[in-house]
Amino acid sequence: ELGLGTAQLGMTYGNADLPMGEAEALRILRTAEAGGVRHFDTASAYGLAEERIIKSGIKGSFITKVPNIPWAKHYLKERPTANWIVLMHDPVEENYRPTASMVATMNYRIGVSVYTMDEALSALKSHWPKYSVLQVPINVIDRRFADPDFVRICKAQHVTLVGRSLLLQGVLVPGEPLPHVRRAPWLYEL
């Protein structure tokens, strides 16, 4: 299943030269939903992205990334958490891990967003908390996390594997440049 990353909908990000306006962001979100997209990736650090997702009225599941679970509990108090998955950015930091009482009162799934295989394996070995979602970078250039043994470990532990950076913020999209996206011509020569 494909989802939509929303960093560029709320701030200048990656290859974007200019911040996106609200009308364009809402149009993109609603078009994605109308086209069958049901998963939306965001973060508290993505500027106006979460606010625009809520304002758009779209339905689906939402992944958000936060600094830590205590912060997430406060932050998500006013959000409909039934369809939100909360990921932490720093899974190996002991003080970023939720306590048993925090997990008992959560009505959303928790997981981690990682950059390296070592971080991913550390999160999978964690006995507390038991993460149910692992977000990893994967695309035609970076296939570390497509390793069959790694995928088997995730399946065996009932961990949902979510890929991010599939199109490297639009750089890997052939044809006419997307609005606000700079191209990397050298990439097409690889």
PDB file of C-alpha atoms in Angstrom:
ATOM      1  CA  GLU A   1       0.000   0.000   0.000  1.00  0.00           C
ATOM      2  CA  LEU A   2       1.233   3.478  -0.772  1.00  0.00           C
ATOM      3  CA  GLY A   3       0.997   6.472   1.502  1.00  0.00           C
ATOM      4  CA  LEU A   4       1.710  10.164   1.158  1.00  0.00           C
ATOM      5  CA  GLY A   5       4.563  11.893   2.960  1.00  0.00           C
ATOM      6  CA  THR A   6       3.545  15.374   4.044  1.00  0.00           C
ATOM      7  CA  ALA A   7       6.744  17.188   5.048  1.00  0.00           C
ATOM      8  CA  GLN A   8       6.583  19.460   1.988  1.00  0.00           C
ATOM      9  CA  LEU A   9       2.943  20.275   2.718  1.00  0.00           C
ATOM     10  CA  GLY A  10       3.873  22.101   5.898  1.00  0.00           C
ATOM     11  CA  MET A  11       7.354  23.544   5.443  1.00  0.00           C
ATOM     12  CA  THR A  12      10.232  24.023   3.027  1.00  0.00           C
ATOM     13  CA  TYR A  13      11.780  20.576   2.872  1.00  0.00           C
ATOM     14  CA  GLY A  14      14.348  18.637   0.881  1.00  0.00           C
ATOM     15  CA  ASN A  15      14.280  19.677  -2.759  1.00  0.00           C
ATOM     16  CA  ALA A  16      11.498  22.228  -2.334  1.00  0.00           C
ATOM     17  CA  ASP A  17      12.621  25.759  -3.119  1.00  0.00           C
ATOM     18  CA  LEU A  18       9.612  27.483  -1.567  1.00  0.00           C
ATOM     19  CA  PRO A  19       7.087  26.671   1.158  1.00  0.00           C
ATOM     20  CA  MET A  20       3.791  25.336  -0.168  1.00  0.00           C
ATOM     21  CA  GLY A  21       0.643  27.396   0.302  1.00  0.00           C
ATOM     22  CA  GLU A  22      -2.329  26.074   2.255  1.00  0.00           C
ATOM     23  CA  ALA A  23      -4.673  25.833  -0.754  1.00  0.00           C
ATOM     24  CA  GLU A  24      -2.169  23.700  -2.683  1.00  0.00           C
ATOM     25  CA  ALA A  25      -1.499  21.495   0.353  1.00  0.00           C
ATOM     26  CA  LEU A  26      -5.227  20.887   0.940  1.00  0.00           C
ATOM     27  CA  ARG A  27      -5.734  20.146  -2.780  1.00  0.00           C
ATOM     28  CA  ILE A  28      -2.908  17.571  -2.709  1.00  0.00           C
ATOM     29  CA  LEU A  29      -4.296  15.867   0.412  1.00  0.00           C
ATOM     30  CA  ARG A  30      -7.838  15.675  -0.972  1.00  0.00           C
ATOM     31  CA  THR A  31      -6.615  14.497  -4.388  1.00  0.00           C
ATOM     32  CA  ALA A  32      -4.550  11.777  -2.740  1.00  0.00           C
ATOM     33  CA  GLU A  33      -7.573  10.617  -0.733  1.00  0.00           C
ATOM     34  CA  ALA A  34      -9.797  10.663  -3.841  1.00  0.00           C
ATOM     35  CA  GLY A  35      -7.140   8.595  -5.624  1.00  0.00           C
ATOM     36  CA  GLY A  36      -7.234   5.897  -2.969  1.00  0.00           C
ATOM     37  CA  VAL A  37      -4.385   6.937  -0.669  1.00  0.00           C
ATOM     38  CA  ARG A  38      -5.319   5.989   2.899  1.00  0.00           C
ATOM     39  CA  HIS A  39      -2.007   6.396   4.730  1.00  0.00           C
ATOM     40  CA  PHE A  40      -0.423   9.755   5.513  1.00  0.00           C
ATOM     41  CA  ASP A  41       3.021  10.255   7.046  1.00  0.00           C
ATOM     42  CA  THR A  42       3.673  13.412   9.044  1.00  0.00           C
ATOM     43  CA  ALA A  43       5.522  14.697  12.110  1.00  0.00           C
ATOM     44  CA  SER A  44       5.216  17.362  14.745  1.00  0.00           C
ATOM     45  CA  ALA A  45       8.361  18.885  13.207  1.00  0.00           C
ATOM     46  CA  TYR A  46       6.776  19.249   9.738  1.00  0.00           C
ATOM     47  CA  GLY A  47       5.554  22.777  10.333  1.00  0.00           C
ATOM     48  CA  LEU A  48       1.908  23.150   9.280  1.00  0.00           C
ATOM     49  CA  ALA A  49       1.526  19.623   7.841  1.00  0.00           C
ATOM     50  CA  GLU A  50      -0.485  18.066  10.697  1.00  0.00           C
ATOM     51  CA  GLU A  51      -2.697  21.134  11.014  1.00  0.00           C
ATOM     52  CA  ARG A  52      -3.403  20.946   7.268  1.00  0.00           C
ATOM     53  CA  ILE A  53      -4.146  17.215   7.440  1.00  0.00           C
ATOM     54  CA  ILE A  54      -6.728  17.829  10.170  1.00  0.00           C
ATOM     55  CA  LYS A  55      -8.173  20.842   8.332  1.00  0.00           C
ATOM     56  CA  SER A  56      -8.514  18.846   5.090  1.00  0.00           C
ATOM     57  CA  GLY A  57     -10.943  16.411   6.717  1.00  0.00           C
ATOM     58  CA  ILE A  58      -9.362  13.431   4.956  1.00  0.00           C
ATOM     59  CA  LYS A  59      -9.930   9.956   6.347  1.00  0.00           C
ATOM     60  CA  GLY A  60      -7.270   7.311   6.745  1.00  0.00           C
ATOM     61  CA  SER A  61      -4.449   6.288   9.010  1.00  0.00           C
ATOM     62  CA  PHE A  62      -1.820   8.772  10.088  1.00  0.00           C
ATOM     63  CA  ILE A  63       1.757   8.189  11.132  1.00  0.00           C
ATOM     64  CA  THR A  64       3.336  10.989  13.136  1.00  0.00           C
ATOM     65  CA  LYS A  65       6.838  11.200  14.533  1.00  0.00           C
ATOM     66  CA  VAL A  66       7.518  12.744  17.929  1.00  0.00           C
ATOM     67  CA  PRO A  67      10.571  13.237  20.159  1.00  0.00           C
ATOM     68  CA  ASN A  68       9.284  10.888  22.882  1.00  0.00           C
ATOM     69  CA  ILE A  69       6.145   9.203  24.205  1.00  0.00           C
ATOM     70  CA  PRO A  70       5.514  11.509  27.202  1.00  0.00           C
ATOM     71  CA  TRP A  71       5.534  14.410  24.751  1.00  0.00           C
ATOM     72  CA  ALA A  72       3.249  12.467  22.399  1.00  0.00           C
ATOM     73  CA  LYS A  73       0.651  11.859  25.108  1.00  0.00           C
ATOM     74  CA  HIS A  74       0.385  15.597  25.717  1.00  0.00           C
ATOM     75  CA  TYR A  75       0.559  16.445  22.015  1.00  0.00           C
ATOM     76  CA  LEU A  76      -2.056  13.937  20.846  1.00  0.00           C
ATOM     77  CA  LYS A  77      -4.578  14.696  23.593  1.00  0.00           C
ATOM     78  CA  GLU A  78      -6.780  16.673  21.223  1.00  0.00           C
ATOM     79  CA  ARG A  79      -6.300  14.447  18.177  1.00  0.00           C
ATOM     80  CA  PRO A  80      -8.500  11.476  17.295  1.00  0.00           C
ATOM     81  CA  THR A  81      -5.844   8.906  18.156  1.00  0.00           C
ATOM     82  CA  ALA A  82      -7.674   5.788  16.973  1.00  0.00           C
ATOM     83  CA  ASN A  83      -6.147   6.162  13.498  1.00  0.00           C
ATOM     84  CA  TRP A  84      -2.782   7.590  14.541  1.00  0.00           C
ATOM     85  CA  ILE A  85       0.455   5.623  14.784  1.00  0.00           C
ATOM     86  CA  VAL A  86       3.101   7.328  16.899  1.00  0.00           C
ATOM     87  CA  LEU A  87       6.744   6.836  16.019  1.00  0.00           C
ATOM     88  CA  MET A  88       9.737   7.982  18.002  1.00  0.00           C
ATOM     89  CA  HIS A  89      12.846   9.256  16.252  1.00  0.00           C
ATOM     90  CA  ASP A  90      15.393   7.998  18.769  1.00  0.00           C
ATOM     91  CA  PRO A  91      14.525   4.439  19.776  1.00  0.00           C
ATOM     92  CA  VAL A  92      17.760   3.643  21.572  1.00  0.00           C
ATOM     93  CA  GLU A  93      17.554   6.434  24.145  1.00  0.00           C
ATOM     94  CA  GLU A  94      16.362   4.838  27.383  1.00  0.00           C
ATOM     95  CA  ASN A  95      14.503   7.963  28.565  1.00  0.00           C
ATOM     96  CA  TYR A  96      12.562   8.093  25.285  1.00  0.00           C
ATOM     97  CA  ARG A  97      10.871   4.792  25.986  1.00  0.00           C
ATOM     98  CA  PRO A  98       7.345   4.766  27.384  1.00  0.00           C
ATOM     99  CA  THR A  99       6.581   3.325  30.801  1.00  0.00           C
ATOM    100  CA  ALA A 100       4.081   0.488  31.316  1.00  0.00           C
ATOM    101  CA  SER A 101       1.467   2.910  32.657  1.00  0.00           C
ATOM    102  CA  MET A 102       1.835   5.151  29.602  1.00  0.00           C
ATOM    103  CA  VAL A 103       1.364   2.235  27.212  1.00  0.00           C
ATOM    104  CA  ALA A 104      -1.667   0.989  29.159  1.00  0.00           C
ATOM    105  CA  THR A 105      -3.464   4.313  28.597  1.00  0.00           C
ATOM    106  CA  MET A 106      -2.604   4.683  24.899  1.00  0.00           C
ATOM    107  CA  ASN A 107      -5.146   3.960  22.229  1.00  0.00           C
ATOM    108  CA  TYR A 108      -2.686   4.170  19.349  1.00  0.00           C
ATOM    109  CA  ARG A 109       0.157   2.011  18.080  1.00  0.00           C
ATOM    110  CA  ILE A 110       3.756   2.958  18.834  1.00  0.00           C
ATOM    111  CA  GLY A 111       6.897   2.389  16.846  1.00  0.00           C
ATOM    112  CA  VAL A 112      10.162   3.916  15.752  1.00  0.00           C
ATOM    113  CA  SER A 113      11.540   5.683  12.702  1.00  0.00           C
ATOM    114  CA  VAL A 114      15.143   4.656  12.052  1.00  0.00           C
ATOM    115  CA  TYR A 115      17.976   5.469   9.660  1.00  0.00           C
ATOM    116  CA  THR A 116      20.379   2.545  10.075  1.00  0.00           C
ATOM    117  CA  MET A 117      20.140  -1.228  10.223  1.00  0.00           C
ATOM    118  CA  ASP A 118      21.751  -1.159  13.691  1.00  0.00           C
ATOM    119  CA  GLU A 119      18.949   1.120  14.961  1.00  0.00           C
ATOM    120  CA  ALA A 120      16.328  -1.140  13.379  1.00  0.00           C
ATOM    121  CA  LEU A 121      17.773  -4.307  14.877  1.00  0.00           C
ATOM    122  CA  SER A 122      18.101  -2.642  18.289  1.00  0.00           C
ATOM    123  CA  ALA A 123      14.427  -1.651  18.162  1.00  0.00           C
ATOM    124  CA  LEU A 124      13.413  -5.174  17.147  1.00  0.00           C
ATOM    125  CA  LYS A 125      15.402  -6.647  20.055  1.00  0.00           C
ATOM    126  CA  SER A 126      13.736  -4.324  22.535  1.00  0.00           C
ATOM    127  CA  HIS A 127      11.610  -6.181  25.050  1.00  0.00           C
ATOM    128  CA  TRP A 128      10.136  -2.974  26.364  1.00  0.00           C
ATOM    129  CA  PRO A 129       8.370  -1.428  24.759  1.00  0.00           C
ATOM    130  CA  LYS A 130       7.403  -3.940  22.113  1.00  0.00           C
ATOM    131  CA  TYR A 131       7.147  -1.754  19.023  1.00  0.00           C
ATOM    132  CA  SER A 132       4.503  -2.676  16.462  1.00  0.00           C
ATOM    133  CA  VAL A 133       5.687  -0.389  13.634  1.00  0.00           C
ATOM    134  CA  LEU A 134       9.145   0.202  12.179  1.00  0.00           C
ATOM    135  CA  GLN A 135       9.650   2.983   9.622  1.00  0.00           C
ATOM    136  CA  VAL A 136      12.734   2.696   7.400  1.00  0.00           C
ATOM    137  CA  PRO A 137      14.193   4.499   4.364  1.00  0.00           C
ATOM    138  CA  ILE A 138      13.917   2.466   1.155  1.00  0.00           C
ATOM    139  CA  ASN A 139      14.093   3.299  -2.547  1.00  0.00           C
ATOM    140  CA  VAL A 140      15.824   2.116  -5.727  1.00  0.00           C
ATOM    141  CA  ILE A 141      19.150   3.452  -4.447  1.00  0.00           C
ATOM    142  CA  ASP A 142      18.855   2.395  -0.793  1.00  0.00           C
ATOM    143  CA  ARG A 143      17.653  -1.214  -0.476  1.00  0.00           C
ATOM    144  CA  ARG A 144      19.256  -2.164   2.867  1.00  0.00           C
ATOM    145  CA  PHE A 145      15.897  -2.849   4.488  1.00  0.00           C
ATOM    146  CA  ALA A 146      14.617  -5.028   1.631  1.00  0.00           C
ATOM    147  CA  ASP A 147      16.917  -7.805   2.870  1.00  0.00           C
ATOM    148  CA  PRO A 148      14.785 -10.997   3.052  1.00  0.00           C
ATOM    149  CA  ASP A 149      16.201 -11.985   6.456  1.00  0.00           C
ATOM    150  CA  PHE A 150      15.337  -8.576   7.918  1.00  0.00           C
ATOM    151  CA  VAL A 151      11.802  -8.736   6.485  1.00  0.00           C
ATOM    152  CA  ARG A 152      11.370 -12.249   7.962  1.00  0.00           C
ATOM    153  CA  ILE A 153      12.417 -10.990  11.410  1.00  0.00           C
ATOM    154  CA  CYS A 154       9.819  -8.196  11.204  1.00  0.00           C
ATOM    155  CA  LYS A 155       7.081 -10.616  10.127  1.00  0.00           C
ATOM    156  CA  ALA A 156       7.967 -13.094  12.863  1.00  0.00           C
ATOM    157  CA  GLN A 157       7.643 -10.328  15.462  1.00  0.00           C
ATOM    158  CA  HIS A 158       4.388  -8.981  13.943  1.00  0.00           C
ATOM    159  CA  VAL A 159       6.042  -5.643  13.241  1.00  0.00           C
ATOM    160  CA  THR A 160       4.561  -3.578  10.435  1.00  0.00           C
ATOM    161  CA  LEU A 161       7.338  -2.353   8.158  1.00  0.00           C
ATOM    162  CA  VAL A 162       6.711   1.109   6.662  1.00  0.00           C
ATOM    163  CA  GLY A 163       9.003   2.491   3.950  1.00  0.00           C
ATOM    164  CA  ARG A 164       9.782   6.176   3.585  1.00  0.00           C
ATOM    165  CA  SER A 165      11.744   8.267   1.060  1.00  0.00           C
ATOM    166  CA  LEU A 166      10.553   6.047  -1.800  1.00  0.00           C
ATOM    167  CA  LEU A 167      10.968   8.826  -4.370  1.00  0.00           C
ATOM    168  CA  LEU A 168      13.657  10.827  -2.534  1.00  0.00           C
ATOM    169  CA  GLN A 169      11.413  13.902  -2.190  1.00  0.00           C
ATOM    170  CA  GLY A 170      10.555  13.852  -5.904  1.00  0.00           C
ATOM    171  CA  VAL A 171      14.110  13.524  -7.205  1.00  0.00           C
ATOM    172  CA  LEU A 172      13.380  10.020  -8.524  1.00  0.00           C
ATOM    173  CA  VAL A 173      10.206  11.051 -10.397  1.00  0.00           C
ATOM    174  CA  PRO A 174      10.857  10.991 -14.163  1.00  0.00           C
ATOM    175  CA  GLY A 175       9.437  13.521 -16.600  1.00  0.00           C
ATOM    176  CA  GLU A 176       8.533  17.117 -15.901  1.00  0.00           C
ATOM    177  CA  PRO A 177       9.684  18.459 -12.554  1.00  0.00           C
ATOM    178  CA  LEU A 178       7.075  18.673  -9.856  1.00  0.00           C
ATOM    179  CA  PRO A 179       6.336  22.205  -8.619  1.00  0.00           C
ATOM    180  CA  HIS A 180       9.097  23.494  -6.329  1.00  0.00           C
ATOM    181  CA  VAL A 181      11.354  20.462  -6.929  1.00  0.00           C
ATOM    182  CA  ARG A 182      14.956  20.739  -8.093  1.00  0.00           C
ATOM    183  CA  ARG A 183      16.209  17.866 -10.250  1.00  0.00           C
ATOM    184  CA  ALA A 184      19.365  15.845  -9.910  1.00  0.00           C
ATOM    185  CA  PRO A 185      20.247  15.202 -13.614  1.00  0.00           C
ATOM    186  CA  TRP A 186      23.227  13.025 -12.670  1.00  0.00           C
ATOM    187  CA  LEU A 187      20.822  10.553 -11.044  1.00  0.00           C
ATOM    188  CA  TYR A 188      19.298   9.540 -14.380  1.00  0.00           C
ATOM    189  CA  GLU A 189      22.761   8.593 -15.645  1.00  0.00           C
ATOM    190  CA  LEU A 190      23.223   5.919 -12.941  1.00  0.00           C
TER     191      LEU A 190
END
